[in-house]
């Protein structure tokens, strides 16, 4: 009890100290909780940063993220929808989700993380296949999760390419009835300039050579996500965006970082709500100026985790405590 009291007191003091510069949004405190969720920095040896988890995944490429892929899990009345995690390009589930997955599981959700799109033959490097084919893998996986859990809908959380695939499945492949909401972290919702590299390549007439190299290396996902302007974009993006970026009745959340070095400009992660849809486009640094997460480490941000947990259950939200997060090496994990 003494430790809990000290932790609560310390959290209150810290919250007071940062409140003037990072006040919680009204939606963050709507449920009436006075204190943020209890979070901690990772301990030495924990795989709760992208470098640590990726290093482990090289040796154990099929390892599940903590808390994920328990096929005996049955959703509770409080959290009736399983959460399906969709990784980003060149990643694997363990490297991508070992920080966020156990936090979602800790809240009482059934959590599942698929591995998809391997065209390299390297077991720990995935999500490189054709984007439309990758989205079809997401669709098949959602059906598997629903069949195993008895649920009627899932919540989809995607990182980078995974965010765009979740939206393609929902909007284009007819998955909307099976999806309650799409939460995307640094999503490639639109083609990326890769921090201007694609524009530089066009300037020096090397763009076509680079795209050809992606073909030779069998990395279609990288080619298709690159900004092809002034030429038409990949069919994936034409189908995803040209006839409206949402479908009626769906909720979408996009969390982006100004430090994104992959999806650029970072606002390429935003979408516009169409009729009957709800979109919340969030710049991470507007919520927490101390968070310097970039494209990779955004999935290990304690601040992003708090936003995600509030989005998963809007009826039980907590105020956001702003943690300082370093780029690349930022980490996240729950007490307990």
CSV table of N, CA, C and O in Angstrom, one decimal, residues 8-76:
chain,number,residue,atom,x,y,z
A,8,UNK,N,1.4,7.0,-6.6
A,8,UNK,CA,0.3,7.9,-6.9
A,8,UNK,C,0.6,9.3,-6.6
A,8,UNK,O,0.4,10.2,-7.4
A,9,UNK,N,1.3,9.5,-5.5
A,9,UNK,CA,1.7,10.9,-5.1
A,9,UNK,C,2.7,11.4,-6.1
A,9,UNK,O,2.6,12.6,-6.6
A,10,UNK,N,3.7,10.5,-6.5
A,10,UNK,CA,4.7,11.0,-7.4
A,10,UNK,C,4.1,11.3,-8.8
A,10,UNK,O,4.5,12.3,-9.4
A,11,UNK,N,3.1,10.5,-9.2
A,11,UNK,CA,2.4,10.7,-10.5
A,11,UNK,C,1.7,12.0,-10.4
A,11,UNK,O,1.7,12.8,-11.4
A,12,UNK,N,1.0,12.3,-9.3
A,12,UNK,CA,0.3,13.6,-9.2
A,12,UNK,C,1.2,14.8,-9.3
A,12,UNK,O,0.9,15.8,-10.0
A,13,UNK,N,2.3,14.7,-8.6
A,13,UNK,CA,3.3,15.8,-8.6
A,13,UNK,C,3.8,16.0,-10.0
A,13,UNK,O,3.9,17.2,-10.5
A,14,UNK,N,4.2,14.9,-10.7
A,14,UNK,CA,4.7,15.1,-12.0
A,14,UNK,C,3.6,15.6,-13.0
A,14,UNK,O,3.9,16.5,-13.8
A,15,UNK,N,2.4,15.2,-12.8
A,15,UNK,CA,1.3,15.7,-13.6
A,15,UNK,C,1.1,17.2,-13.5
A,15,UNK,O,0.9,17.9,-14.4
A,16,UNK,N,1.2,17.6,-12.2
A,16,UNK,CA,1.1,19.1,-11.9
A,16,UNK,C,2.2,19.8,-12.6
A,16,UNK,O,2.0,20.9,-13.2
A,17,UNK,N,3.4,19.3,-12.6
A,17,UNK,CA,4.6,20.0,-13.1
A,17,UNK,C,4.5,20.2,-14.6
A,17,UNK,O,4.9,21.2,-15.1
A,18,UNK,N,3.9,19.2,-15.3
A,18,UNK,CA,3.9,19.3,-16.8
A,18,UNK,C,2.6,19.8,-17.3
A,18,UNK,O,2.5,20.2,-18.4
A,19,UNK,N,1.6,19.9,-16.4
A,19,UNK,CA,0.3,20.3,-16.9
A,19,UNK,C,0.2,21.6,-17.6
A,19,UNK,O,-0.5,21.8,-18.6
A,20,UNK,N,1.0,22.7,-17.2
A,20,UNK,CA,0.9,24.0,-17.9
A,20,UNK,C,1.3,23.9,-19.4
A,20,UNK,O,0.7,24.5,-20.2
A,21,UNK,N,2.3,23.0,-19.7
A,21,UNK,CA,2.7,22.9,-21.1
A,21,UNK,C,2.0,21.8,-21.9
A,21,UNK,O,2.0,21.9,-23.1
A,22,UNK,N,1.4,20.8,-21.2
A,22,UNK,CA,0.8,19.7,-21.9
A,22,UNK,C,-0.5,19.4,-21.2
A,22,UNK,O,-0.7,18.3,-20.7
A,23,UNK,N,-1.5,20.3,-21.3
A,23,UNK,CA,-2.8,20.0,-20.6
A,23,UNK,C,-3.5,18.9,-21.3
A,23,UNK,O,-3.5,18.7,-22.5
A,24,UNK,N,-4.2,18.0,-20.6
A,24,UNK,CA,-4.9,16.9,-21.2
A,24,UNK,C,-6.1,17.4,-21.9
A,24,UNK,O,-6.7,18.4,-21.5
A,25,UNK,N,-6.4,16.8,-23.1
A,25,UNK,CA,-7.6,17.2,-23.8
A,25,UNK,C,-8.8,16.8,-23.1
A,25,UNK,O,-8.8,15.9,-22.2
A,26,UNK,N,-9.9,17.5,-23.4
A,26,UNK,CA,-11.2,17.2,-22.6
A,26,UNK,C,-11.6,15.8,-22.8
A,26,UNK,O,-12.1,15.2,-21.8
A,27,UNK,N,-11.4,15.2,-24.0
A,27,UNK,CA,-11.8,13.8,-24.2
A,27,UNK,C,-11.0,12.9,-23.3
A,27,UNK,O,-11.4,11.8,-23.0
A,28,UNK,N,-9.7,13.3,-22.9
A,28,UNK,CA,-8.9,12.4,-22.2
A,28,UNK,C,-9.4,12.2,-20.7
A,28,UNK,O,-9.0,11.3,-20.0
A,29,UNK,N,-10.2,13.2,-20.2
A,29,UNK,CA,-10.6,13.1,-18.8
A,29,UNK,C,-12.1,12.9,-18.7
A,29,UNK,O,-12.6,13.0,-17.6
A,30,UNK,N,-12.7,12.7,-19.9
A,30,UNK,CA,-14.2,12.7,-19.9
A,30,UNK,C,-14.8,11.6,-19.0
A,30,UNK,O,-15.9,11.7,-18.5
A,31,UNK,N,-14.0,10.5,-18.8
A,31,UNK,CA,-14.6,9.3,-18.1
A,31,UNK,C,-14.5,9.5,-16.5
A,31,UNK,O,-15.0,8.7,-15.8
A,32,UNK,N,-13.8,10.5,-16.1
A,32,UNK,CA,-13.8,10.8,-14.7
A,32,UNK,C,-12.6,10.3,-13.9
A,32,UNK,O,-12.5,10.5,-12.7
A,33,UNK,N,-11.6,9.6,-14.6
A,33,UNK,CA,-10.4,9.2,-13.9
A,33,UNK,C,-9.6,10.4,-13.6
A,33,UNK,O,-9.3,11.2,-14.4
A,34,UNK,N,-9.1,10.5,-12.3
A,34,UNK,CA,-8.3,11.6,-11.9
A,34,UNK,C,-6.8,11.4,-12.2
A,34,UNK,O,-6.1,12.4,-12.4
A,35,UNK,N,-6.3,10.2,-12.3
A,35,UNK,CA,-4.9,9.9,-12.5
A,35,UNK,C,-4.7,9.1,-13.8
A,35,UNK,O,-5.5,8.3,-14.2
A,36,UNK,N,-3.6,9.3,-14.4
A,36,UNK,CA,-3.2,8.6,-15.6
A,36,UNK,C,-3.0,7.1,-15.3
A,36,UNK,O,-2.8,6.7,-14.1
A,37,UNK,N,-2.9,6.3,-16.3
A,37,UNK,CA,-2.5,4.9,-16.1
A,37,UNK,C,-1.1,4.8,-15.6
A,37,UNK,O,-0.2,5.7,-15.9
A,38,UNK,N,-0.8,3.8,-14.8
A,38,UNK,CA,0.6,3.7,-14.2
A,38,UNK,C,1.4,3.0,-15.3
A,38,UNK,O,1.2,1.9,-15.7
A,39,UNK,N,2.5,3.7,-15.7
A,39,UNK,CA,3.4,3.2,-16.7
A,39,UNK,C,4.8,3.3,-16.1
A,39,UNK,O,5.1,4.0,-15.2
A,40,UNK,N,5.7,2.5,-16.7
A,40,UNK,CA,7.1,2.6,-16.2
A,40,UNK,C,8.1,2.5,-17.4
A,40,UNK,O,7.7,2.0,-18.5
A,41,UNK,N,9.3,3.0,-17.2
A,41,UNK,CA,10.3,2.7,-18.2
A,41,UNK,C,10.8,1.3,-18.2
A,41,UNK,O,10.7,0.6,-17.1
A,42,UNK,N,11.2,0.8,-19.3
A,42,UNK,CA,11.6,-0.6,-19.4
A,42,UNK,C,12.8,-0.9,-18.5
A,42,UNK,O,13.7,0.0,-18.3
A,43,UNK,N,12.9,-2.1,-18.1
A,43,UNK,CA,14.1,-2.6,-17.3
A,43,UNK,C,15.2,-3.1,-18.2
A,43,UNK,O,14.9,-3.5,-19.3
A,44,UNK,N,16.4,-3.1,-17.8
A,44,UNK,CA,17.5,-3.6,-18.5
A,44,UNK,C,17.2,-5.1,-18.9
A,44,UNK,O,16.9,-5.9,-18.1
A,45,UNK,N,17.3,-5.4,-20.2
A,45,UNK,CA,17.1,-6.8,-20.6
A,45,UNK,C,15.7,-7.0,-21.2
A,45,UNK,O,15.4,-8.0,-21.8
A,46,UNK,N,14.8,-6.0,-21.0
A,46,UNK,CA,13.4,-6.2,-21.5
A,46,UNK,C,13.4,-5.8,-23.0
A,46,UNK,O,14.1,-4.9,-23.4
A,47,UNK,N,12.6,-6.6,-23.8
A,47,UNK,CA,12.5,-6.3,-25.2
A,47,UNK,C,11.4,-5.3,-25.4
A,47,UNK,O,10.3,-5.6,-26.0
A,48,UNK,N,11.5,-4.1,-24.9
A,48,UNK,CA,10.4,-3.1,-25.0
A,48,UNK,C,10.9,-1.8,-25.6
A,48,UNK,O,10.4,-0.7,-25.4
A,49,UNK,N,11.9,-2.0,-26.6
A,49,UNK,CA,12.2,-0.9,-27.5
A,49,UNK,C,12.4,-1.6,-28.8
A,49,UNK,O,12.7,-2.8,-28.9
A,50,UNK,N,12.4,-0.8,-29.9
A,50,UNK,CA,12.5,-1.4,-31.2
A,50,UNK,C,13.8,-2.1,-31.5
A,50,UNK,O,13.9,-3.2,-32.0
A,51,UNK,N,15.0,-1.5,-31.0
A,51,UNK,CA,16.2,-2.2,-31.3
A,51,UNK,C,16.3,-3.5,-30.5
A,51,UNK,O,16.8,-4.5,-31.1
A,52,UNK,N,15.9,-3.6,-29.3
A,52,UNK,CA,16.0,-4.8,-28.5
A,52,UNK,C,15.0,-5.9,-29.0
A,52,UNK,O,15.5,-7.0,-29.2
A,53,UNK,N,13.8,-5.5,-29.3
A,53,UNK,CA,12.9,-6.5,-29.8
A,53,UNK,C,13.3,-7.0,-31.2
A,53,UNK,O,13.1,-8.2,-31.5
A,54,UNK,N,13.8,-6.1,-32.1
A,54,UNK,CA,14.2,-6.6,-33.4
A,54,UNK,C,15.4,-7.5,-33.3
A,54,UNK,O,15.5,-8.5,-34.0
A,55,UNK,N,16.3,-7.2,-32.4
A,55,UNK,CA,17.5,-8.1,-32.2
A,55,UNK,C,17.0,-9.5,-31.8
A,55,UNK,O,17.5,-10.5,-32.3
A,56,UNK,N,16.1,-9.6,-30.9
A,56,UNK,CA,15.6,-10.9,-30.5
A,56,UNK,C,14.9,-11.6,-31.6
A,56,UNK,O,15.0,-12.8,-31.8
A,57,UNK,N,14.1,-10.8,-32.4
A,57,UNK,CA,13.4,-11.5,-33.5
A,57,UNK,C,14.3,-12.0,-34.6
A,57,UNK,O,13.8,-12.9,-35.4
A,58,UNK,N,15.5,-11.6,-34.7
A,58,UNK,CA,16.4,-12.1,-35.7
A,58,UNK,C,16.7,-13.6,-35.4
A,58,UNK,O,16.8,-14.4,-36.3
A,59,UNK,N,16.8,-13.9,-34.1
A,59,UNK,CA,17.1,-15.2,-33.6
A,59,UNK,C,15.8,-16.1,-33.5
A,59,UNK,O,15.9,-17.3,-33.6
A,60,UNK,N,14.7,-15.4,-33.2
A,60,UNK,CA,13.4,-16.0,-33.0
A,60,UNK,C,12.4,-15.4,-33.8
A,60,UNK,O,11.5,-14.7,-33.3
A,61,UNK,N,12.4,-15.5,-35.1
A,61,UNK,CA,11.5,-14.8,-36.0
A,61,UNK,C,10.1,-15.1,-35.9
A,61,UNK,O,9.2,-14.3,-36.3
A,62,UNK,N,9.7,-16.3,-35.3
A,62,UNK,CA,8.3,-16.6,-35.2
A,62,UNK,C,7.8,-16.4,-33.7
A,62,UNK,O,6.7,-16.8,-33.4
A,63,UNK,N,8.6,-15.7,-32.9
A,63,UNK,CA,8.2,-15.5,-31.6
A,63,UNK,C,7.0,-14.5,-31.5
A,63,UNK,O,7.0,-13.5,-32.2
A,64,UNK,N,6.0,-14.8,-30.7
A,64,UNK,CA,4.8,-13.9,-30.6
A,64,UNK,C,5.1,-12.8,-29.7
A,64,UNK,O,5.8,-12.9,-28.7
A,65,UNK,N,4.6,-11.6,-29.9
A,65,UNK,CA,4.6,-10.5,-29.0
A,65,UNK,C,4.0,-10.9,-27.7
A,65,UNK,O,3.0,-11.7,-27.6
A,66,UNK,N,4.5,-10.4,-26.6
A,66,UNK,CA,3.9,-10.7,-25.3
A,66,UNK,C,2.4,-10.4,-25.3
A,66,UNK,O,2.0,-9.3,-25.7
A,67,UNK,N,1.6,-11.3,-24.8
A,67,UNK,CA,0.2,-11.1,-24.7
A,67,UNK,C,-0.6,-11.5,-26.0
A,67,UNK,O,-1.8,-11.5,-26.0
A,68,UNK,N,0.1,-11.7,-27.1
A,68,UNK,CA,-0.6,-11.9,-28.4
A,68,UNK,C,-0.7,-13.4,-28.8
A,68,UNK,O,0.1,-14.2,-28.4
A,69,UNK,N,-1.8,-13.7,-29.5
A,69,UNK,CA,-2.0,-15.0,-30.2
A,69,UNK,C,-2.2,-16.1,-29.3
A,69,UNK,O,-1.8,-17.2,-29.5
A,70,UNK,N,-3.0,-15.8,-28.2
A,70,UNK,CA,-3.6,-16.9,-27.4
A,70,UNK,C,-4.9,-17.2,-28.0
A,70,UNK,O,-5.9,-16.6,-27.8
A,71,UNK,N,-4.9,-18.3,-28.8
A,71,UNK,CA,-6.1,-18.7,-29.5
A,71,UNK,C,-7.2,-19.3,-28.7
A,71,UNK,O,-8.3,-19.6,-29.2
A,72,UNK,N,-6.9,-19.5,-27.4
A,72,UNK,CA,-8.0,-19.9,-26.5
A,72,UNK,C,-8.7,-18.7,-25.8
A,72,UNK,O,-9.6,-18.9,-25.1
A,73,UNK,N,-8.2,-17.5,-26.1
A,73,UNK,CA,-8.8,-16.3,-25.5
A,73,UNK,C,-10.2,-16.1,-25.9
A,73,UNK,O,-10.5,-16.2,-27.1
A,74,UNK,N,-11.1,-15.8,-25.0
A,74,UNK,CA,-12.4,-15.4,-25.3
A,74,UNK,C,-12.7,-14.0,-24.8
A,74,UNK,O,-12.5,-13.7,-23.7
A,75,UNK,N,-13.2,-13.1,-25.7
A,75,UNK,CA,-13.5,-11.7,-25.3
A,75,UNK,C,-14.4,-11.6,-24.1
A,75,UNK,O,-15.4,-12.4,-24.0
A,76,UNK,N,-14.2,-10.7,-23.3
A,76,UNK,CA,-15.1,-10.4,-22.1
A,76,UNK,C,-16.2,-9.5,-22.5
A,76,UNK,O,-16.3,-8.9,-23.6
